[in-house]
PDB file of C-alpha atoms in Angstrom:
ATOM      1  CA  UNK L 286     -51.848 -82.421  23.515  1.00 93.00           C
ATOM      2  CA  UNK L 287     -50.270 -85.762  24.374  1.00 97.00           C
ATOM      3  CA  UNK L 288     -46.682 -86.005  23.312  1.00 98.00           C
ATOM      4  CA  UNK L 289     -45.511 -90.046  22.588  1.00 98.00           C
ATOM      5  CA  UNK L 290     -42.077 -89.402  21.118  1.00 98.00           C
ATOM      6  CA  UNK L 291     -38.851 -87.604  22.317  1.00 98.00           C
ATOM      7  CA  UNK L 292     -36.631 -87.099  19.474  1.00 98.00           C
ATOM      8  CA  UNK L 293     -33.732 -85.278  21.109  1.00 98.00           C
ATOM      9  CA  UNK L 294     -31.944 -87.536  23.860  1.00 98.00           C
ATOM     10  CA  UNK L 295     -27.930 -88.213  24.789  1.00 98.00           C
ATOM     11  CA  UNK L 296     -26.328 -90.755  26.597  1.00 98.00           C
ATOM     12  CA  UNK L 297     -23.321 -90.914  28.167  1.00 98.00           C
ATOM     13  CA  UNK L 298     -21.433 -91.018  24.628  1.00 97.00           C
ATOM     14  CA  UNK L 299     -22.065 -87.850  24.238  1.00 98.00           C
ATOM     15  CA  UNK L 300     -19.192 -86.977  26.938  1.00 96.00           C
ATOM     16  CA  UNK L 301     -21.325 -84.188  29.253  1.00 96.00           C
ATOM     17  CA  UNK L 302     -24.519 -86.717  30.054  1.00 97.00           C
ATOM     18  CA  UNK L 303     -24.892 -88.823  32.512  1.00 98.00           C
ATOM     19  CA  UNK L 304     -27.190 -91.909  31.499  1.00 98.00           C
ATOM     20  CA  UNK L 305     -26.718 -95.011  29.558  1.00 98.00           C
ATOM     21  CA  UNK L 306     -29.193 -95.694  27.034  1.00 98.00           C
ATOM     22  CA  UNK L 307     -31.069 -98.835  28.816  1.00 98.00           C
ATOM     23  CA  UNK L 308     -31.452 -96.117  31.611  1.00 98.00           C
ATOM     24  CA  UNK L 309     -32.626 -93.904  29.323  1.00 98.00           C
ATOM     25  CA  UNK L 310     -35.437 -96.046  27.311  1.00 98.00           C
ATOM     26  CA  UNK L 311     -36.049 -97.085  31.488  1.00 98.00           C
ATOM     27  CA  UNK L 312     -37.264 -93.705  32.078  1.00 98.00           C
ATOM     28  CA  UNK L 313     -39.419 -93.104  28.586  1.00 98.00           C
ATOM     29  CA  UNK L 314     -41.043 -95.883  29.288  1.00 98.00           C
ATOM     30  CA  UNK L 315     -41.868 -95.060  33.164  1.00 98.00           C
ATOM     31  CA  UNK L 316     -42.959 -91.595  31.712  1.00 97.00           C
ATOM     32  CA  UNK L 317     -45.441 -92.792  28.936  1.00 97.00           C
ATOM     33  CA  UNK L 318     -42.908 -92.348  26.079  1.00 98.00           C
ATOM     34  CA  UNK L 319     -43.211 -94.917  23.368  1.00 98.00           C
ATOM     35  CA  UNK L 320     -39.956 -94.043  20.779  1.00 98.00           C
ATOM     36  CA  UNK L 321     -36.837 -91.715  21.770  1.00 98.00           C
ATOM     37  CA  UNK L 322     -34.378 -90.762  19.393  1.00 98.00           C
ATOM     38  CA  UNK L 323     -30.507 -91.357  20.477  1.00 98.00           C
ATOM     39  CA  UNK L 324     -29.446 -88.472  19.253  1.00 98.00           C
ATOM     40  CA  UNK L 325     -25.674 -87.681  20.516  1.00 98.00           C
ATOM     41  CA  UNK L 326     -23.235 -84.915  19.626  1.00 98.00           C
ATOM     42  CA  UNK L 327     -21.091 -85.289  16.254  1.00 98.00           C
ATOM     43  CA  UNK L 328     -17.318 -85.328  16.818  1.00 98.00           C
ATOM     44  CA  UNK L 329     -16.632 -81.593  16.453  1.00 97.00           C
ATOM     45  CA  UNK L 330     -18.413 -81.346  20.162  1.00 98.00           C
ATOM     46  CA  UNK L 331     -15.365 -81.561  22.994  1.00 95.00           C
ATOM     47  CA  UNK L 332     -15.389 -85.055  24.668  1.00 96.00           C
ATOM     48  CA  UNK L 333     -18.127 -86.540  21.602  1.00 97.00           C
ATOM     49  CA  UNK L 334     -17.728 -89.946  20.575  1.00 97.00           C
ATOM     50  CA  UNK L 335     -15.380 -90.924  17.091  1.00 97.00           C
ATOM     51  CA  UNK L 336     -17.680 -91.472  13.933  1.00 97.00           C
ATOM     52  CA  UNK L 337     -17.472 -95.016  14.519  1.00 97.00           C
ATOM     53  CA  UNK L 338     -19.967 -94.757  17.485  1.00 97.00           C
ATOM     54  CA  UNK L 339     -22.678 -93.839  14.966  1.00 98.00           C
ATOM     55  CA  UNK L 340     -21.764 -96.644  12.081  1.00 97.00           C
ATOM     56  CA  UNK L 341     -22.042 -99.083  14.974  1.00 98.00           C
ATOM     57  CA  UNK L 342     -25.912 -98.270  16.283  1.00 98.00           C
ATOM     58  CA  UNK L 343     -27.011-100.665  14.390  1.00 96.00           C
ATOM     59  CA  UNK L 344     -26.560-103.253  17.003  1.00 97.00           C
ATOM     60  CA  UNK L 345     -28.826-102.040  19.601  1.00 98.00           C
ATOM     61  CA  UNK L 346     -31.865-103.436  19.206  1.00 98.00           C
ATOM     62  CA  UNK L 347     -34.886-101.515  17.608  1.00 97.00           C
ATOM     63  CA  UNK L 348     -37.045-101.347  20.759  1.00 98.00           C
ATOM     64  CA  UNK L 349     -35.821-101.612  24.611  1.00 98.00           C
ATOM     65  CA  UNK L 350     -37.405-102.364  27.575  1.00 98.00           C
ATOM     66  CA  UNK L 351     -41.033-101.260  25.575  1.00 98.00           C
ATOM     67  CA  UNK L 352     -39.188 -97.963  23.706  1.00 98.00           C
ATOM     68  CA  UNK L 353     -38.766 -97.775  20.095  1.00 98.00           C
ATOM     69  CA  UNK L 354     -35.167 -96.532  19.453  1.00 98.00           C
ATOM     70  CA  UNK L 355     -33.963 -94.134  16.900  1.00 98.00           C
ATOM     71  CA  UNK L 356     -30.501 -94.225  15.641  1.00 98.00           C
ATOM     72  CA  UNK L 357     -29.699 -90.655  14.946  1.00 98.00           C
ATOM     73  CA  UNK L 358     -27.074 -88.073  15.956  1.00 98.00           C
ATOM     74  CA  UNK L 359     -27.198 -84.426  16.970  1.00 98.00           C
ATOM     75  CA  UNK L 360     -24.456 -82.665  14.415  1.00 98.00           C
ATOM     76  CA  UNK L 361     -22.731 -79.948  15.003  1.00 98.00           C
ATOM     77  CA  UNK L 362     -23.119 -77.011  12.153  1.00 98.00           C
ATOM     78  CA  UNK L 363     -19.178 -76.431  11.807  1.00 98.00           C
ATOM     79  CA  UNK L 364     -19.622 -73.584   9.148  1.00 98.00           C
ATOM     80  CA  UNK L 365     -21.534 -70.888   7.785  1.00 98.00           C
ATOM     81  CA  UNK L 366     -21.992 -72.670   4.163  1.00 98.00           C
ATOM     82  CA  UNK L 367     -24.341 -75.445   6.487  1.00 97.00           C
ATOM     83  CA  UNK L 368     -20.970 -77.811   6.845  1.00 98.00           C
ATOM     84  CA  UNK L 369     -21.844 -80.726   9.436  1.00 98.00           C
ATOM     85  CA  UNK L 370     -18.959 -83.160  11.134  1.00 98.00           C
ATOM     86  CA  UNK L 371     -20.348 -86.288   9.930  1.00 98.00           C
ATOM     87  CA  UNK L 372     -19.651 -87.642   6.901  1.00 96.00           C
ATOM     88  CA  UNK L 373     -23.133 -88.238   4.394  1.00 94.00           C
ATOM     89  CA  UNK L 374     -22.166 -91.839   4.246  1.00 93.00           C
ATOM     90  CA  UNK L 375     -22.876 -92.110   7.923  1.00 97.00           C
ATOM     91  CA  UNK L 376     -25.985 -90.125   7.678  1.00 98.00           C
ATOM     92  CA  UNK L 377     -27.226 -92.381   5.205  1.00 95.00           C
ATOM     93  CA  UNK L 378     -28.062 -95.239   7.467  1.00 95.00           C
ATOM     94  CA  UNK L 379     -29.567 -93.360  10.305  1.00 98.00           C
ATOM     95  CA  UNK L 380     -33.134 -93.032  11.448  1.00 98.00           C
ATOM     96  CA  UNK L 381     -33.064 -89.755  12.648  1.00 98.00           C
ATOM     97  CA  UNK L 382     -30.443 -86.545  11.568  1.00 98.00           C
ATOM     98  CA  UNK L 383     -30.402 -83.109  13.983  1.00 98.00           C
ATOM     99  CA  UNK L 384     -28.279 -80.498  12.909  1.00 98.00           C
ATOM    100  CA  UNK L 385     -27.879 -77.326  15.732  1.00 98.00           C
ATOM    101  CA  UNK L 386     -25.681 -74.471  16.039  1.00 98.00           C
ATOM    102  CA  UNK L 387     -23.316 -74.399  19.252  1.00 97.00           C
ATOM    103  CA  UNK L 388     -21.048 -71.802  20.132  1.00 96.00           C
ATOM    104  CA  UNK L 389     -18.195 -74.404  20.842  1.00 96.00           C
ATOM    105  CA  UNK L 390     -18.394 -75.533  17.449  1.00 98.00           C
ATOM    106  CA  UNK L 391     -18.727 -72.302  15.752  1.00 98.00           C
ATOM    107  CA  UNK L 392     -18.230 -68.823  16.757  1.00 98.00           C
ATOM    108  CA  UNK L 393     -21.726 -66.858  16.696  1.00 98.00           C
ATOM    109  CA  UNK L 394     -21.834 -64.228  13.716  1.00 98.00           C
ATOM    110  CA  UNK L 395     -24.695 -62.531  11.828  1.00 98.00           C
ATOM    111  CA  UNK L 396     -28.246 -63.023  11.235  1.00 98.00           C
ATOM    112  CA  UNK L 397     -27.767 -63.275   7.356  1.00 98.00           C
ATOM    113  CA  UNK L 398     -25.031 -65.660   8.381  1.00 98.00           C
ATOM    114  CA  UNK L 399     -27.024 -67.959  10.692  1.00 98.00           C
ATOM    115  CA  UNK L 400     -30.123 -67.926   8.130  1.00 98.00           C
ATOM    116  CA  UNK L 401     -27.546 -68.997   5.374  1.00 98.00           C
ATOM    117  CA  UNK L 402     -26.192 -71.798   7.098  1.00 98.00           C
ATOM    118  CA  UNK L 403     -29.460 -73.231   8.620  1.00 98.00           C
ATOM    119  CA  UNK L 404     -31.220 -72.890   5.161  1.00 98.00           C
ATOM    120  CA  UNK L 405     -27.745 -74.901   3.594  1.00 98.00           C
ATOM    121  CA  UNK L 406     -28.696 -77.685   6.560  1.00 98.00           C
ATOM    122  CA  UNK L 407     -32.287 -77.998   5.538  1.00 98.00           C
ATOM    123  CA  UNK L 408     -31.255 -78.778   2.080  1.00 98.00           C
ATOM    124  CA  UNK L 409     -29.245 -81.439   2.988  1.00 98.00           C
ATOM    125  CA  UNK L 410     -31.193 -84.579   1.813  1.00 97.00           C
ATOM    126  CA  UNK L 411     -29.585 -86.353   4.944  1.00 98.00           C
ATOM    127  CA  UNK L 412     -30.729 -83.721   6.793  1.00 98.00           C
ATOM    128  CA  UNK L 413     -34.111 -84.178   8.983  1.00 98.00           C
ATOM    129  CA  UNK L 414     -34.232 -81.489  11.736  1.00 98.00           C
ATOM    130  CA  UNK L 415     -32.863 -78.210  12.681  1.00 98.00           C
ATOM    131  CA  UNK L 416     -32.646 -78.694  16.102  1.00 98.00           C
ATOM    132  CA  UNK L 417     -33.541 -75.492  19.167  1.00 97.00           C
ATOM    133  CA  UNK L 418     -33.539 -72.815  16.630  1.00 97.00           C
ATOM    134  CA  UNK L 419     -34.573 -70.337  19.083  1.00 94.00           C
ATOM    135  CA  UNK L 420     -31.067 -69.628  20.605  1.00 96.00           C
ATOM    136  CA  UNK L 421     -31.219 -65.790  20.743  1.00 95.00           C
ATOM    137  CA  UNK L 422     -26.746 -66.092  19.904  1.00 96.00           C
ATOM    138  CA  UNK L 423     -27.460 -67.890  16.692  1.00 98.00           C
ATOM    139  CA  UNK L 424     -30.189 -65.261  15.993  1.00 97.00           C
ATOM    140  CA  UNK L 425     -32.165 -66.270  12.524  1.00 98.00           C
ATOM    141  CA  UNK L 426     -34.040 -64.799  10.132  1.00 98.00           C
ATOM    142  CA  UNK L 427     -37.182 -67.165  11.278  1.00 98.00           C
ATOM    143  CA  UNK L 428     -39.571 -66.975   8.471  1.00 98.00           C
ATOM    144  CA  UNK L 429     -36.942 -67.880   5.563  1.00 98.00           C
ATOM    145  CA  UNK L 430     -35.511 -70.319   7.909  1.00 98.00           C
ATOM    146  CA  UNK L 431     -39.610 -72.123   8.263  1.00 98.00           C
ATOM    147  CA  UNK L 432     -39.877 -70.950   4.520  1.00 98.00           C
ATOM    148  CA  UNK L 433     -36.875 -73.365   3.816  1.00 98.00           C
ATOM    149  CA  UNK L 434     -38.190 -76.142   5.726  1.00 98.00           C
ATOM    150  CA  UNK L 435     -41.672 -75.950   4.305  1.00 98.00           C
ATOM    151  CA  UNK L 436     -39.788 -75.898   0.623  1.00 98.00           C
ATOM    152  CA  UNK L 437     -37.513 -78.965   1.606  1.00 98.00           C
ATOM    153  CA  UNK L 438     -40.356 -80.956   3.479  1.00 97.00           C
ATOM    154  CA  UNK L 439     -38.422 -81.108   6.580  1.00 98.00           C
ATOM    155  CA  UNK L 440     -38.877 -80.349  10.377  1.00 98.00           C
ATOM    156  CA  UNK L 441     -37.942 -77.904  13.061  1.00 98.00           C
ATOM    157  CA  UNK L 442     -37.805 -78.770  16.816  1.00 98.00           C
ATOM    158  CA  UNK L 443     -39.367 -76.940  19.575  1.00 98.00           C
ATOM    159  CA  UNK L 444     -36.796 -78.111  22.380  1.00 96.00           C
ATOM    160  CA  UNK L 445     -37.913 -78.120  26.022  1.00 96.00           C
ATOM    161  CA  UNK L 446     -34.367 -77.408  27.610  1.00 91.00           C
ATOM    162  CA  UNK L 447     -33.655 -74.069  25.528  1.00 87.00           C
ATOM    163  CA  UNK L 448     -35.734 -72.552  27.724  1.00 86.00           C
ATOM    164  CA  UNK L 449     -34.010 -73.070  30.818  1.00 84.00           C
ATOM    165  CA  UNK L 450     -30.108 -72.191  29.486  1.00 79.00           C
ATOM    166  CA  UNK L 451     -30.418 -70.650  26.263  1.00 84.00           C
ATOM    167  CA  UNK L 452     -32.113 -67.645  28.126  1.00 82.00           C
ATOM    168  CA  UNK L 453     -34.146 -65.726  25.398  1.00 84.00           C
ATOM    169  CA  UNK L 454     -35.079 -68.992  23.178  1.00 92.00           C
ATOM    170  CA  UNK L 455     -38.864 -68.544  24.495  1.00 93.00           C
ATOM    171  CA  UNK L 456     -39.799 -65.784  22.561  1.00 95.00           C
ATOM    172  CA  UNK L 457     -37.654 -66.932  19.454  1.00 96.00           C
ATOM    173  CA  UNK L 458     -39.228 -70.657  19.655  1.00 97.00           C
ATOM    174  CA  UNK L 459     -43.142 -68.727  20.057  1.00 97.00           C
ATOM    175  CA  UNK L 460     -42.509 -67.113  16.375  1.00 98.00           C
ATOM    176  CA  UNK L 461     -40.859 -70.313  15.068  1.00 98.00           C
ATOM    177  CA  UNK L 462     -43.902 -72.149  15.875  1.00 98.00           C
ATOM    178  CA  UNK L 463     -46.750 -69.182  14.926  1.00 98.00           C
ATOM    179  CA  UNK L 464     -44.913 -69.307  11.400  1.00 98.00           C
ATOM    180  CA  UNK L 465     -45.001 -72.983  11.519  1.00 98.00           C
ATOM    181  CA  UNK L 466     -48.398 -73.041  11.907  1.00 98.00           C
ATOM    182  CA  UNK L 467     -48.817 -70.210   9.087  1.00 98.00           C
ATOM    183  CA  UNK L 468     -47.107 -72.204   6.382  1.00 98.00           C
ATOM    184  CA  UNK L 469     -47.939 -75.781   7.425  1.00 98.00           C
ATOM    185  CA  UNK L 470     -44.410 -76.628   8.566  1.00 98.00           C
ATOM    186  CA  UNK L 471     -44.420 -79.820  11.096  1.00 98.00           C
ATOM    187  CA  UNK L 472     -42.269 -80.005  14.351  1.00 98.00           C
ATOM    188  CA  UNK L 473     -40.747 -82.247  16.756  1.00 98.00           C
ATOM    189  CA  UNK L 474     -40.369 -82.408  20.071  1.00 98.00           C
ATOM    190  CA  UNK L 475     -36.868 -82.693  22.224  1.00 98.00           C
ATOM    191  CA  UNK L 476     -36.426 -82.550  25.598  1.00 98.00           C
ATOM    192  CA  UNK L 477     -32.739 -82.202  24.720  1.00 97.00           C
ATOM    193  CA  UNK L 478     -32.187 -84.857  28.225  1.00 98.00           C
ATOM    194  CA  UNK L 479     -28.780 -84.941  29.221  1.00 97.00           C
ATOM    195  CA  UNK L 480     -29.776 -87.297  32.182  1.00 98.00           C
ATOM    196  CA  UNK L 481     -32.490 -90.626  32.079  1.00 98.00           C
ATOM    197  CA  UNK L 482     -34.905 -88.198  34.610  1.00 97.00           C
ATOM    198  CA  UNK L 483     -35.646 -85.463  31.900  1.00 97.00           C
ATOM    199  CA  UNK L 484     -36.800 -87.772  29.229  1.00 98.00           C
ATOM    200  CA  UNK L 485     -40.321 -87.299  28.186  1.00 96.00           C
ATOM    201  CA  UNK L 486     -40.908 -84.035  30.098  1.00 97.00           C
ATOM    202  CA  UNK L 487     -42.399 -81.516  27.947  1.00 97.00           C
ATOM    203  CA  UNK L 488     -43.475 -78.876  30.211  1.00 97.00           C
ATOM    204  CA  UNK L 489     -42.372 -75.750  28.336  1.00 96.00           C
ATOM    205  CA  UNK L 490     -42.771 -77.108  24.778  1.00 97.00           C
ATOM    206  CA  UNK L 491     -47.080 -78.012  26.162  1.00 98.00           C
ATOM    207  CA  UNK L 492     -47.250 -74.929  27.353  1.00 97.00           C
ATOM    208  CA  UNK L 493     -45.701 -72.929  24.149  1.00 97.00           C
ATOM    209  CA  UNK L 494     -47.850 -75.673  21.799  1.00 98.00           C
ATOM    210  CA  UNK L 495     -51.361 -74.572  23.448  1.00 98.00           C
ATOM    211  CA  UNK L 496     -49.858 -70.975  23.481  1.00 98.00           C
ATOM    212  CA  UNK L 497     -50.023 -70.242  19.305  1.00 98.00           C
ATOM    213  CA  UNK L 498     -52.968 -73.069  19.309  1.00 98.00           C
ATOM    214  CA  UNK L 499     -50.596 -75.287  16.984  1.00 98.00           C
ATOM    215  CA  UNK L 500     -52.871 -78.011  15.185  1.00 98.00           C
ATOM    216  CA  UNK L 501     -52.078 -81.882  16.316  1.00 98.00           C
ATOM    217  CA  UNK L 502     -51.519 -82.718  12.780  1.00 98.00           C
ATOM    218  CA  UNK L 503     -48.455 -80.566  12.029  1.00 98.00           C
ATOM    219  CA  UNK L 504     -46.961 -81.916  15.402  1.00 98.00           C
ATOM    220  CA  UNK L 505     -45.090 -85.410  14.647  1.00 98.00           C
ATOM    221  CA  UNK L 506     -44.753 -86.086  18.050  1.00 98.00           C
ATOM    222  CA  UNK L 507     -48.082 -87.008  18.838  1.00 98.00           C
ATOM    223  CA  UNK L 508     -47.763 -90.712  17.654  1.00 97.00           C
ATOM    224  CA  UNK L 509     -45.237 -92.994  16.983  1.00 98.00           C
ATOM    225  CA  UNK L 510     -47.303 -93.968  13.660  1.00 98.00           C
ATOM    226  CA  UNK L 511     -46.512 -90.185  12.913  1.00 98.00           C
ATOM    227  CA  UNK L 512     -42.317 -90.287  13.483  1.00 98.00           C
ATOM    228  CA  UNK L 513     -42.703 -93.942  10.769  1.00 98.00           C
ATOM    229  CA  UNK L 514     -44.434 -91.933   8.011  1.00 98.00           C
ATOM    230  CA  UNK L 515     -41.831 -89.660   8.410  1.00 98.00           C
ATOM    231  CA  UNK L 516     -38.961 -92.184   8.561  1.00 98.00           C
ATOM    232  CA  UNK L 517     -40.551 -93.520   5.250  1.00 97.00           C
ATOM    233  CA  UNK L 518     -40.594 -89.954   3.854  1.00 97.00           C
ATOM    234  CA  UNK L 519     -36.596 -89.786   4.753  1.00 97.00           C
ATOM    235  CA  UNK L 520     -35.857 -93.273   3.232  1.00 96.00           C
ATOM    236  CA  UNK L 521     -37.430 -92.468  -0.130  1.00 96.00           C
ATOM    237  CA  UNK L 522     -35.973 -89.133  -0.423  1.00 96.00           C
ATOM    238  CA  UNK L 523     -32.633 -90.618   0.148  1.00 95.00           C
ATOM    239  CA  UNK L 524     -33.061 -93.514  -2.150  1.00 93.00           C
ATOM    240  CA  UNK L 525     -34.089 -91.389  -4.885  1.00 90.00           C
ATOM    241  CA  UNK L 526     -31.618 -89.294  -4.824  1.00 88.00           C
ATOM    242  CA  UNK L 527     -28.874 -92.016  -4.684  1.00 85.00           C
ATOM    243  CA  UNK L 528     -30.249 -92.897  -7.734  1.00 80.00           C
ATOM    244  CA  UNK L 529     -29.838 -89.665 -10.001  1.00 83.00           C
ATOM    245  CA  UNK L 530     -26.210 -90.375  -8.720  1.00 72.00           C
ATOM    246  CA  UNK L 531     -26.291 -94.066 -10.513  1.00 64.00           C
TER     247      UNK L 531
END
C-alpha cells in the first residue's frame, strides 16, 4: 500500500525538533510525499510556540517546493473531561486538528479515565484525529474509543514513531487497527518526524497495515484526493454547527 500523505510532522516551533518547514516539505517531496500536515505541539507542551503561531499559518503558502501543506496543530489533552490548550476559535481555521495524550501535559491515570477523555476529544467538532493511541501509559479502552470515532465520523492515527519510544504501542496500535477495520473506522498516517529525514517513512505503520489486511479505502492516506474529501467533511461539519449557534 502506497502512502502519499504524512499528517503528523513538527518543525522547529515545536521547541524539541530540529527542521524548518521548507526543509521539511524538501524531504516529502524527495521521498514521494505529496501533502504533510504541520502539525506542532499546543502551548501546554514545554518550549511550544504561543497561540499566535497557529492564527498566523495562514501565510505560508498552500503548497511548497511540490508539497501540499496542512495547517494544523498537535494539542495537548490537558484533562480527563477531553480539555485541549487551544482555544476553538483557533481550531476553527485550521486544516488539520490532532489531539494526543502526553505525560508532560497530564499525569497518566486509569483506563476508564483515558477512554473518557479520548471519547470527550472525538466529540469535539474541531476535533479531527486522536493522534498514537497505542501508548501502553495512556492505556484505553480501544473498542469504545474506535466505537466513538466511528459514531463521530472522525479518524485515528496509526503513528510510525510510537513504535520506537512508546515501547508497547505495537500491540496496542495492531487492535486499534483490527477494530478499525471491524467497524469501518478510517485512519491516518504520521510519522510523528521531529527532524526533515523521517518524513514520509512508514516502515512500521506498512508493515502493521498489511499485518490485519486493512482495506485501502478506510486508509486516508493513500491519496491526497482522499485527505480533501476529508477536509471538506471537516469544513461542513464546522459550518453547520456554527450555525445552530446563529
Amino acid at each position: 500500500m502506497e502512502l502519499l500523505v504524512d499528517t503528523h510532522t513538527h518543525t522547529i516551533s515545536s521547541g524539541h525538533a530540529y527542521s524548518t518547514i521548507q526543509e521539511n516539505a524538501k524531504e516529502a517531496y524527495a521521498n514521494g510525499i505529496k501533502m504533510i500536515n504541520m502539525s506542532d505541539h499546543a502551548p501546554a507542551m514545554n518550549g511550544a510556540p504561543f497561540r499566535y503561531h497557529f492564527g498566523n499559518l495562514g501565510i505560508i503558502p498552500e503548497v511548497l517546493y511540490g508539497v501540499r501543506i496542512l495547517k494544523g496543530v498537535e494539542l495537548n489533552i490537558i484533562s480527563y473531561d477531553g480539555e485541549v490548550d487551544l482555544p476553538l476559535d483557533y481550531l476553527r481555521d485550521l486544516d488539520m486538528v490532532l489531539a494526543s495524550f502526553h505525560e508532560i501535559c497530564i499525569v497518566p491515570s486509569t483506563v476508564e479515565n483515558h477512554t473518557k477523555a479520548a471519547i470527550k476529544v472525538l466529540e469535539n467538532p474541531y476535533i479531527d484525529v486522536l493522534a498514537h493511541p497505542g501508548n501502553p501509559l495512556f492505556q484505553l479502552d480501544n473498542e469504545k474509543v474506535v466505537k466513538a470515532a466511528k459514531e463521530n465520523n472522525k479518524l485515528i492515527e496509526i503513528n510510525n514513531h510510537s513504535i520506537y519510544v512508546r515501547k508497547g504501542s505495537q500491540k496496542n496500535c495492531l487492535e486499534i487497527l483490527r477494530l478499525c477495520k471491524k467497524y469501518g473506522v478510517r485512519v491516518t498516517t504520521g510519522t510523528d518526524s521531529h527532524i526533515s529525514f523521517n518524513i514520509g517513512k512508514f516502515e512500521n505503520v506498512k508493515k502493521m497495515l498489511a499485518e490485519v489486511d486493512m482495506p485501502e479505502e478506510l486508509v486516508l492516506t493513500t491519496s491526497v484526493e482522499k485527505v480533501e474529501d476529508y477536509l471538506l467533511e471537516r469544513a461542513k461539519r464546522i459550518k453547520n454547527l456554527e450555525k445552530q449557534k446563529i
